Amino acid sequence: MKFTLSWLKDHLDTTASLDAITEALTDLGLEVEEVVNPAGRLAPFTLARVLHAEKHPDADKLRVCTVLTDDGEKQIVCGAPNARAGITVVLCKPGDYVPGLDVTLGIGKIRGVESHGMMASERELELSDEHDGIIELPSGEVGEKFVDWLAANRPGSVDPMIHIKITPNRPDALGVRGVARDLAARGLGTLKPLEVPAIAGKFASPIGVAIDADLKAKGCPHFAGRLIRGVTNGASPAWLQQRLKAIGLRPISALVDITNFFTYGLNRPLHVFDAAKVRGGLRIHAASGGEEFLALDGKTYSLRPGMMAISDAAGVESLAGIMGGEASGCTEATTEVFLESAWWDPITVAATGRALKINSDARYRFERGVDPAFTLPGLDLATQMILDLCGGEASEVVQDGAPLDMTRAYRLDPARLNRLVGMDIPEAVQRKTLESLGFTLNGDMASPPSWRPDVLGEADLVEEVARIASLTRLQGRPLPRSNTGMPRPILTALQVRERAARRTIAALGYNECVTYSFIDAEAARLFGGGSNAVRIENPISSEMTHMRPDLLPGLLRAAARNQARGFADLALFEVGPAFQGGEPGEQHLQAAGLLVGATAPRDPFASRRPVDVFDAKADAEAVLSALGAPARVQINRKVSSWWHPGRSGAIALGPTMLASFGEVHPRILQALGVKGPAVAFTIAVAAVPEPKVKTPTRPALTLSDLQAVDRDFAFVVDAKVEALTAVNAALGADKVLIDSVKVFDQFTGEKAEAQMGAGKKSIALTVRLQPRDKTLTDADIEAVSARIVEKVSKATGGTLRR
């Protein structure tokens, strides 16, 4: 929405500065996009007087002028034919930027004669296209600012243009008067009254109007117009042309310019038909489909069924609420016009405009909502301007239908408004604000004006009062505390764990991903999902049809995209929900990590190696430790089908599965386009048991002042026996005294079988004994060692290696 400052002042009596107005507009929700102030580019220029003008000694068409300026007499070489003594001119001094030439002046020599500046033409100052000579002013004093002279004598030339952004819910601000009303309510002036003339028709209109019954109920409840004969459709007056040019419109003719003036000035789109070209009356109807229509933009459109049209006996003459037709368009020869003013259904206008790809000022306004009560007043105001500028006489008004009844009321609760807004606004100020915006108040009920279709409830009343009062007045106030003392935690236990998991995995060197919860059906089936229970009813794409059963599909897809762009070594993680069903509650919080490629970049120390299952296991254990999982857990091979069957495992606490880790199955990697090796882990965050004693701090660190004792054991076991079986058995030998058990060696292969027998291997364990109350004696150590040997031998079927 564009308008000029003088146009605004036609409706607003104000002395506010341009800066104050633009600041207020943005604060009111009418965000200022741009301000074009001609005075800014003309500010350096001053007035001067030519004292002498002599012929250039070396050029017939040049004059060497002596010019009186505010800096004294200056010599200027000028080639304008009207350069002569005694005229008052506009002076551009050395150092001034001339916008029409896009140059910064300097002292120069023209044909050997020094010139100190220039005398400007209107085109050089971008005032008009006139460049036949330099500007001659009828008045003005030497040294006077040119912008001051223009403001006093040609104010339109320095009239600032303001461009504001209008949100879809504010159609009233698509007219200058609506903008002025908001500013008046803010206190930046007084809204001038709009006097609607009472125009008595001199004769009956020969053109009648009729709305089809089916359209009157919804599409066009009210259509009015009148014929004006004896008009002269010449050029519009200079002030009107200048105003339209300032907002980017091209003046066409007086009749067309008047309709554009009302479209922007009062948000009242109108249309004028050349009455001599109209055959019979005008019928407002829904198109049957297939009608051809040549519009004013020179394009032919084929109407679809249901589109609103205005037709005469010859066919479609106008596309209702969007654009008129070429056949009945006005020209310089037009002497009789039919002026139309109507209200059109916003949804139908929007649908028609989108279908035919027509954009127009009328469509832009009708699809957002035009004041239905202003149909007849707008017709009268436009009629009066046509009579004033084009002459002629008007007929009686012809109309069909009636304006929509927009009456509605909502309760104004001043106390609740103050609570919601957070400001103390007196009730009298609230009521005055609404009244200044056009609301009607009856007790505690407020009725919105007909030009505000966006006000649809009590919340909108609150918004209007707050908007006018300015939310910049809000002051930060701490909320009152419901309880004294230490504040209670605001995060749930699961939220705390989610944050801990995210921070721990990030600290391990992983990069966080945020992927969609929707994946394609093929990927979902690979990870045990893809059923109809988790199928999206209306997916946004064919690749997002199902809720994800696991976080790994999204991470693997991300890894494939990164590999395709040259990133081979990846460490990605995500924390989010996975879905095992489509009902509420059939989801669980999961933390997943993915390692692809190598553990480190290439270096001279051979530290680079492919990632393996133990990297994933170590990271999974670190995350579980951060979540508070017990240190002693069981590791088994009860894993899902997307894990490698021999290089994966599950971390459990009895029957409860805490995490899975290992290599991703090659079949999965191939299906998702990932180049291996790739190892991963997934953790069921909610499955980790909560501590029995909940404290806001960590438990105290327990240390012993007695020296620990390390003992090493080597067992000969079958090659298929897992080292973890031996570790768990050793830990169970004495749960109080044994602090840790670790594998420090494993002897396998042909040499091992040659020494220990076919199908055998050696597992070496180091066991740390940590006494708590007394130093261990040799007898104590031997007793525990014997129990360790007994437990491991029984669990593995092995023997102590001698």
Coordinates of N, CA, C and O in Angstrom, one line a residue, residues 290-373:
G290 N -16.8 -21.5 -20.4 CA -16.5 -21.4 -21.8 C -16.7 -20.0 -22.4 O -16.3 -19.8 -23.5
E291 N -17.3 -19.0 -21.6 CA -17.4 -17.7 -22.2 C -16.1 -17.1 -22.4 O -15.2 -17.2 -21.6
E292 N -15.9 -16.4 -23.5 CA -14.7 -15.7 -23.8 C -14.8 -14.2 -23.4 O -15.8 -13.6 -23.6
F293 N -13.7 -13.7 -22.9 CA -13.7 -12.3 -22.3 C -12.4 -11.7 -22.6 O -11.3 -12.1 -22.2
L294 N -12.4 -10.5 -23.4 CA -11.2 -9.8 -23.6 C -11.1 -8.7 -22.6 O -11.9 -7.7 -22.5
A295 N -10.1 -8.8 -21.7 CA -10.0 -7.9 -20.6 C -9.2 -6.6 -20.9 O -8.6 -6.5 -22.0
L296 N -9.2 -5.7 -20.0 CA -8.4 -4.4 -20.3 C -6.9 -4.6 -20.4 O -6.2 -3.7 -20.9
D297 N -6.4 -5.7 -19.9 CA -5.0 -6.0 -20.1 C -4.6 -6.5 -21.4 O -3.5 -6.9 -21.7
G298 N -5.6 -6.6 -22.3 CA -5.4 -7.0 -23.7 C -5.3 -8.6 -23.9 O -5.1 -9.0 -25.0
K299 N -5.6 -9.3 -22.8 CA -5.6 -10.8 -22.9 C -7.1 -11.3 -22.9 O -8.0 -10.7 -22.3
T300 N -7.2 -12.4 -23.6 CA -8.5 -13.1 -23.7 C -8.6 -14.2 -22.7 O -7.7 -15.1 -22.6
Y301 N -9.6 -14.3 -21.9 CA -9.8 -15.3 -20.8 C -11.0 -16.1 -21.1 O -12.0 -15.6 -21.5
S302 N -10.9 -17.4 -20.8 CA -12.0 -18.3 -20.9 C -12.5 -18.6 -19.5 O -11.8 -19.1 -18.7
L303 N -13.8 -18.2 -19.3 CA -14.3 -18.3 -17.9 C -14.7 -19.7 -17.6 O -15.2 -20.5 -18.4
R304 N -14.6 -20.1 -16.3 CA -14.9 -21.4 -15.8 C -16.3 -21.3 -15.1 O -16.7 -20.2 -14.7
P305 N -17.0 -22.4 -15.0 CA -18.3 -22.4 -14.3 C -18.1 -21.8 -12.9 O -17.2 -22.2 -12.1
G306 N -19.1 -21.0 -12.5 CA -19.1 -20.4 -11.1 C -18.4 -19.1 -11.0 O -18.6 -18.4 -10.0
M307 N -17.6 -18.7 -12.0 CA -16.9 -17.4 -11.9 C -17.9 -16.3 -12.1 O -18.8 -16.4 -12.9
M308 N -17.8 -15.2 -11.3 CA -18.8 -14.1 -11.4 C -18.5 -13.2 -12.5 O -17.3 -12.8 -12.8
A309 N -19.5 -12.8 -13.3 CA -19.3 -12.0 -14.5 C -20.4 -10.9 -14.5 O -21.5 -11.1 -14.0
I310 N -20.1 -9.8 -15.2 CA -21.1 -8.8 -15.5 C -21.3 -8.8 -17.0 O -20.4 -8.6 -17.8
S311 N -22.5 -9.0 -17.5 CA -22.8 -9.2 -18.9 C -23.9 -8.2 -19.4 O -24.8 -7.9 -18.6
D312 N -23.8 -7.8 -20.6 CA -25.0 -7.2 -21.3 C -25.6 -8.1 -22.3 O -25.2 -9.3 -22.3
A313 N -26.4 -7.6 -23.2 CA -27.0 -8.4 -24.2 C -26.0 -9.0 -25.1 O -26.2 -10.1 -25.8
A314 N -24.8 -8.4 -25.3 CA -23.8 -8.9 -26.2 C -22.9 -9.9 -25.6 O -22.2 -10.6 -26.4
G315 N -22.8 -10.0 -24.3 CA -21.9 -10.9 -23.7 C -21.2 -10.4 -22.5 O -21.6 -9.3 -21.9
V316 N -20.1 -11.0 -22.0 CA -19.4 -10.6 -20.8 C -18.7 -9.3 -21.0 O -18.0 -9.2 -22.0
E317 N -19.0 -8.3 -20.1 CA -18.4 -7.0 -20.2 C -17.3 -6.8 -19.1 O -16.5 -5.9 -19.2
S318 N -17.4 -7.6 -18.0 CA -16.5 -7.3 -16.9 C -16.4 -8.6 -16.1 O -17.4 -9.3 -15.9
L319 N -15.2 -8.9 -15.6 CA -14.9 -10.0 -14.6 C -15.1 -9.4 -13.2 O -14.3 -8.6 -12.8
A320 N -16.2 -9.8 -12.6 CA -16.6 -9.1 -11.4 C -15.5 -9.0 -10.3 O -14.9 -10.0 -9.9
G321 N -15.3 -7.8 -9.8 CA -14.4 -7.6 -8.8 C -12.9 -7.7 -9.1 O -12.0 -7.6 -8.3
I322 N -12.6 -7.9 -10.4 CA -11.2 -8.2 -10.8 C -10.8 -7.2 -11.9 O -9.8 -6.5 -11.8
M323 N -11.4 -7.2 -13.1 CA -11.0 -6.4 -14.2 C -12.1 -6.2 -15.2 O -13.0 -7.1 -15.4
G324 N -12.2 -5.0 -15.8 CA -13.2 -4.7 -16.8 C -12.8 -5.2 -18.1 O -11.7 -5.8 -18.3
G325 N -13.7 -5.1 -19.1 CA -13.5 -5.6 -20.4 C -13.1 -4.5 -21.4 O -13.5 -3.3 -21.3
E326 N -12.4 -4.9 -22.4 CA -11.9 -4.0 -23.5 C -13.1 -3.5 -24.3 O -13.1 -2.3 -24.7
A327 N -14.1 -4.3 -24.5 CA -15.2 -3.9 -25.3 C -16.0 -2.7 -24.8 O -16.4 -1.9 -25.6
S328 N -16.1 -2.6 -23.5 CA -16.8 -1.4 -22.9 C -15.9 -0.5 -22.2 O -16.3 0.3 -21.4
G329 N -14.6 -0.5 -22.5 CA -13.7 0.4 -21.9 C -13.8 1.8 -22.4 O -14.3 2.1 -23.5
C330 N -13.4 2.8 -21.5 CA -13.6 4.2 -21.8 C -12.4 4.7 -22.7 O -11.3 4.3 -22.4
T331 N -12.7 5.6 -23.6 CA -11.6 6.2 -24.4 C -11.8 7.8 -24.3 O -12.7 8.3 -23.6
E332 N -11.0 8.5 -25.1 CA -11.1 9.9 -25.1 C -12.4 10.4 -25.7 O -12.9 11.5 -25.5
A333 N -13.0 9.5 -26.6 CA -14.3 9.8 -27.2 C -15.5 9.5 -26.4 O -16.6 9.8 -26.8
T334 N -15.3 9.0 -25.2 CA -16.4 8.6 -24.3 C -17.1 9.9 -23.8 O -16.5 10.8 -23.3
T335 N -18.4 9.9 -24.0 CA -19.2 11.0 -23.5 C -20.3 10.6 -22.4 O -20.8 11.4 -21.7
E336 N -20.6 9.3 -22.4 CA -21.5 8.7 -21.4 C -20.9 7.5 -20.7 O -20.3 6.6 -21.4
V337 N -20.9 7.5 -19.4 CA -20.3 6.4 -18.7 C -21.3 5.9 -17.7 O -22.2 6.6 -17.2
F338 N -21.2 4.6 -17.4 CA -22.0 4.0 -16.3 C -21.0 3.6 -15.2 O -20.1 2.8 -15.4
L339 N -21.2 4.2 -14.1 CA -20.3 4.1 -12.9 C -20.8 3.0 -12.0 O -22.0 3.1 -11.5
E340 N -20.0 2.0 -11.8 CA -20.4 0.8 -11.0 C -19.8 0.8 -9.6 O -18.6 1.1 -9.5
S341 N -20.6 0.4 -8.6 CA -20.0 0.2 -7.3 C -20.8 -1.0 -6.7 O -22.0 -1.0 -6.6
A342 N -20.0 -2.0 -6.3 CA -20.6 -3.2 -5.8 C -19.8 -3.9 -4.7 O -18.7 -3.5 -4.4
W343 N -20.4 -4.9 -4.1 CA -19.7 -5.7 -3.1 C -19.6 -7.1 -3.6 O -20.6 -7.7 -4.0
W344 N -18.4 -7.7 -3.7 CA -18.2 -9.0 -4.2 C -17.6 -10.0 -3.2 O -16.8 -9.6 -2.3
D345 N -18.0 -11.2 -3.2 CA -17.6 -12.2 -2.3 C -16.1 -12.4 -2.3 O -15.5 -12.8 -3.4
P346 N -15.3 -12.3 -1.2 CA -13.9 -12.4 -1.3 C -13.4 -13.7 -1.8 O -12.4 -13.8 -2.5
I347 N -14.0 -14.8 -1.3 CA -13.5 -16.2 -1.7 C -13.7 -16.4 -3.2 O -12.7 -16.9 -3.8
T348 N -14.8 -16.0 -3.7 CA -15.0 -16.2 -5.2 C -14.1 -15.4 -6.0 O -13.5 -15.8 -7.0
V349 N -13.8 -14.1 -5.6 CA -12.9 -13.3 -6.3 C -11.5 -13.8 -6.2 O -10.8 -13.9 -7.2
A350 N -11.1 -14.3 -5.1 CA -9.7 -14.9 -4.9 C -9.6 -16.1 -5.8 O -8.5 -16.3 -6.4
A351 N -10.6 -17.0 -5.8 CA -10.5 -18.2 -6.5 C -10.4 -17.9 -8.0 O -9.7 -18.6 -8.8
T352 N -11.2 -17.0 -8.5 CA -11.2 -16.6 -9.9 C -9.9 -16.0 -10.3 O -9.3 -16.4 -11.3
G353 N -9.4 -15.1 -9.5 CA -8.1 -14.5 -9.8 C -7.0 -15.5 -9.9 O -6.1 -15.4 -10.8
R354 N -6.9 -16.4 -9.0 CA -5.9 -17.4 -9.0 C -6.0 -18.3 -10.2 O -5.0 -18.7 -10.8
A355 N -7.3 -18.7 -10.5 CA -7.5 -19.6 -11.6 C -7.1 -19.0 -12.9 O -6.5 -19.7 -13.8
L356 N -7.4 -17.7 -13.1 CA -7.1 -17.1 -14.4 C -5.7 -16.3 -14.3 O -5.3 -15.7 -15.3
K357 N -5.1 -16.3 -13.2 CA -3.8 -15.7 -13.0 C -3.8 -14.2 -13.3 O -3.0 -13.7 -14.1
I358 N -4.9 -13.5 -12.8 CA -5.0 -12.1 -13.0 C -4.8 -11.4 -11.7 O -5.4 -11.8 -10.7
N359 N -3.9 -10.5 -11.7 CA -3.6 -9.6 -10.5 C -4.0 -8.2 -10.8 O -3.7 -7.6 -11.8
S360 N -4.8 -7.6 -9.9 CA -5.3 -6.3 -10.1 C -5.5 -5.6 -8.7 O -5.6 -6.3 -7.7
D361 N -5.5 -4.3 -8.7 CA -5.8 -3.6 -7.4 C -7.2 -3.9 -6.9 O -7.4 -4.0 -5.7
A362 N -8.1 -4.1 -7.8 CA -9.5 -4.4 -7.3 C -9.5 -5.8 -6.7 O -10.1 -6.0 -5.6
R363 N -8.9 -6.8 -7.4 CA -8.9 -8.1 -6.8 C -8.2 -8.1 -5.5 O -8.7 -8.8 -4.5
Y364 N -7.1 -7.5 -5.3 CA -6.3 -7.4 -4.1 C -7.2 -6.9 -2.9 O -7.0 -7.4 -1.8
R365 N -8.1 -6.0 -3.2 CA -8.9 -5.5 -2.1 C -10.2 -6.3 -1.9 O -10.5 -6.6 -0.7
F366 N -10.8 -6.7 -3.0 CA -12.1 -7.5 -2.8 C -11.8 -8.8 -2.1 O -12.6 -9.3 -1.3
E367 N -10.7 -9.5 -2.4 CA -10.5 -10.8 -1.8 C -10.1 -10.7 -0.4 O -10.1 -11.7 0.3
R368 N -9.7 -9.5 0.1 CA -9.5 -9.3 1.5 C -10.7 -8.7 2.3 O -10.7 -8.8 3.5
G369 N -11.6 -8.1 1.6 CA -12.8 -7.6 2.2 C -12.9 -6.1 2.1 O -12.1 -5.3 2.6
V370 N -13.9 -5.6 1.4 CA -14.2 -4.2 1.2 C -15.4 -3.9 2.1 O -16.3 -4.7 2.3
D371 N -15.5 -2.6 2.5 CA -16.6 -2.2 3.4 C -18.0 -2.3 2.6 O -18.2 -1.6 1.6
P372 N -18.8 -3.2 3.0 CA -20.1 -3.4 2.3 C -21.0 -2.2 2.5 O -21.9 -1.9 1.6
A373 N -20.9 -1.4 3.6 CA -21.8 -0.3 3.8 C -21.3 0.9 3.0 O -22.1 1.9 3.0

